[in-house]
Amino acid sequence: MNQQQIIFFALWSDILRELLPSSLLEEFSGKENEYLWIKEALTEIELRVDSTSAGYIQAKK
């Protein structure tokens, strides 16, 4: 894992610590290599929001 990936995981783990129940955080604690799963989930959510926004903007025109 490179330095950028470690920083990414550390930043998101702080955010997720506030959003997720502690049991989920304990499940992923010490498993930094699983940051890919989190990244994919967040990317998918972002893509859904972007595609929904794009449809809204086009409908408004």
C-alpha atoms as a PDB file:
ATOM      1  CA  MET A   1       0.000   0.000   0.000  1.00  0.00           C
ATOM      2  CA  ASN A   2       1.400   3.409  -0.864  1.00  0.00           C
ATOM      3  CA  GLN A   3       1.380   6.532   1.294  1.00  0.00           C
ATOM      4  CA  GLN A   4      -1.552   8.122  -0.544  1.00  0.00           C
ATOM      5  CA  GLN A   5      -3.716   5.056   0.054  1.00  0.00           C
ATOM      6  CA  ILE A   6      -2.870   5.060   3.762  1.00  0.00           C
ATOM      7  CA  ILE A   7      -3.763   8.749   4.053  1.00  0.00           C
ATOM      8  CA  PHE A   8      -7.021   8.162   2.150  1.00  0.00           C
ATOM      9  CA  PHE A   9      -7.982   5.329   4.475  1.00  0.00           C
ATOM     10  CA  ALA A  10      -7.074   7.304   7.591  1.00  0.00           C
ATOM     11  CA  LEU A  11      -9.164  10.297   6.535  1.00  0.00           C
ATOM     12  CA  TRP A  12     -12.192   8.229   5.621  1.00  0.00           C
ATOM     13  CA  SER A  13     -11.935   6.064   8.727  1.00  0.00           C
ATOM     14  CA  ASP A  14     -12.325   9.218  10.839  1.00  0.00           C
ATOM     15  CA  ILE A  15     -15.397  10.241   8.841  1.00  0.00           C
ATOM     16  CA  LEU A  16     -16.877   6.754   8.919  1.00  0.00           C
ATOM     17  CA  ARG A  17     -16.240   6.513  12.667  1.00  0.00           C
ATOM     18  CA  GLU A  18     -18.787   9.311  13.092  1.00  0.00           C
ATOM     19  CA  LEU A  19     -21.307   7.839  10.633  1.00  0.00           C
ATOM     20  CA  LEU A  20     -21.230   4.090  11.222  1.00  0.00           C
ATOM     21  CA  PRO A  21     -22.093   2.058  14.302  1.00  0.00           C
ATOM     22  CA  SER A  22     -19.046   1.097  16.348  1.00  0.00           C
ATOM     23  CA  SER A  23     -19.592  -2.605  15.628  1.00  0.00           C
ATOM     24  CA  LEU A  24     -18.946  -2.015  11.918  1.00  0.00           C
ATOM     25  CA  LEU A  25     -15.836   0.015  12.685  1.00  0.00           C
ATOM     26  CA  GLU A  26     -14.485  -2.728  14.947  1.00  0.00           C
ATOM     27  CA  GLU A  27     -15.090  -5.220  12.163  1.00  0.00           C
ATOM     28  CA  PHE A  28     -12.840  -3.235   9.801  1.00  0.00           C
ATOM     29  CA  SER A  29     -10.323  -2.069  12.391  1.00  0.00           C
ATOM     30  CA  GLY A  30      -6.773  -2.971  11.382  1.00  0.00           C
ATOM     31  CA  LYS A  31      -7.808  -4.011   7.890  1.00  0.00           C
ATOM     32  CA  GLU A  32      -6.437  -1.081   5.925  1.00  0.00           C
ATOM     33  CA  ASN A  33      -6.247  -3.206   2.796  1.00  0.00           C
ATOM     34  CA  GLU A  34     -10.044  -3.252   2.796  1.00  0.00           C
ATOM     35  CA  TYR A  35     -10.080   0.475   2.083  1.00  0.00           C
ATOM     36  CA  LEU A  36     -10.779  -0.502  -1.540  1.00  0.00           C
ATOM     37  CA  TRP A  37     -14.213  -1.768  -0.554  1.00  0.00           C
ATOM     38  CA  ILE A  38     -14.987   1.522   1.151  1.00  0.00           C
ATOM     39  CA  LYS A  39     -13.609   3.508  -1.768  1.00  0.00           C
ATOM     40  CA  GLU A  40     -15.722   1.550  -4.267  1.00  0.00           C
ATOM     41  CA  ALA A  41     -18.859   2.023  -2.171  1.00  0.00           C
ATOM     42  CA  LEU A  42     -18.279   5.760  -1.861  1.00  0.00           C
ATOM     43  CA  THR A  43     -17.501   6.045  -5.573  1.00  0.00           C
ATOM     44  CA  GLU A  44     -20.721   4.225  -6.448  1.00  0.00           C
ATOM     45  CA  ILE A  45     -22.716   6.564  -4.224  1.00  0.00           C
ATOM     46  CA  GLU A  46     -20.992   9.550  -5.836  1.00  0.00           C
ATOM     47  CA  LEU A  47     -21.782   8.227  -9.315  1.00  0.00           C
ATOM     48  CA  ARG A  48     -25.443   7.772  -8.386  1.00  0.00           C
ATOM     49  CA  VAL A  49     -25.642  11.312  -7.062  1.00  0.00           C
ATOM     50  CA  ASP A  50     -23.903  12.681 -10.169  1.00  0.00           C
ATOM     51  CA  SER A  51     -26.192  10.786 -12.545  1.00  0.00           C
ATOM     52  CA  THR A  52     -29.276  11.863 -10.598  1.00  0.00           C
ATOM     53  CA  SER A  53     -28.117  15.482 -10.642  1.00  0.00           C
ATOM     54  CA  ALA A  54     -27.385  15.320 -14.365  1.00  0.00           C
ATOM     55  CA  GLY A  55     -30.923  14.089 -15.057  1.00  0.00           C
ATOM     56  CA  TYR A  56     -32.360  16.877 -12.939  1.00  0.00           C
ATOM     57  CA  ILE A  57     -30.304  19.531 -14.737  1.00  0.00           C
ATOM     58  CA  GLN A  58     -31.308  18.215 -18.182  1.00  0.00           C
ATOM     59  CA  ALA A  59     -34.985  18.075 -17.219  1.00  0.00           C
ATOM     60  CA  LYS A  60     -34.851  21.670 -16.025  1.00  0.00           C
ATOM     61  CA  LYS A  61     -33.502  23.001 -19.360  1.00  0.00           C
END
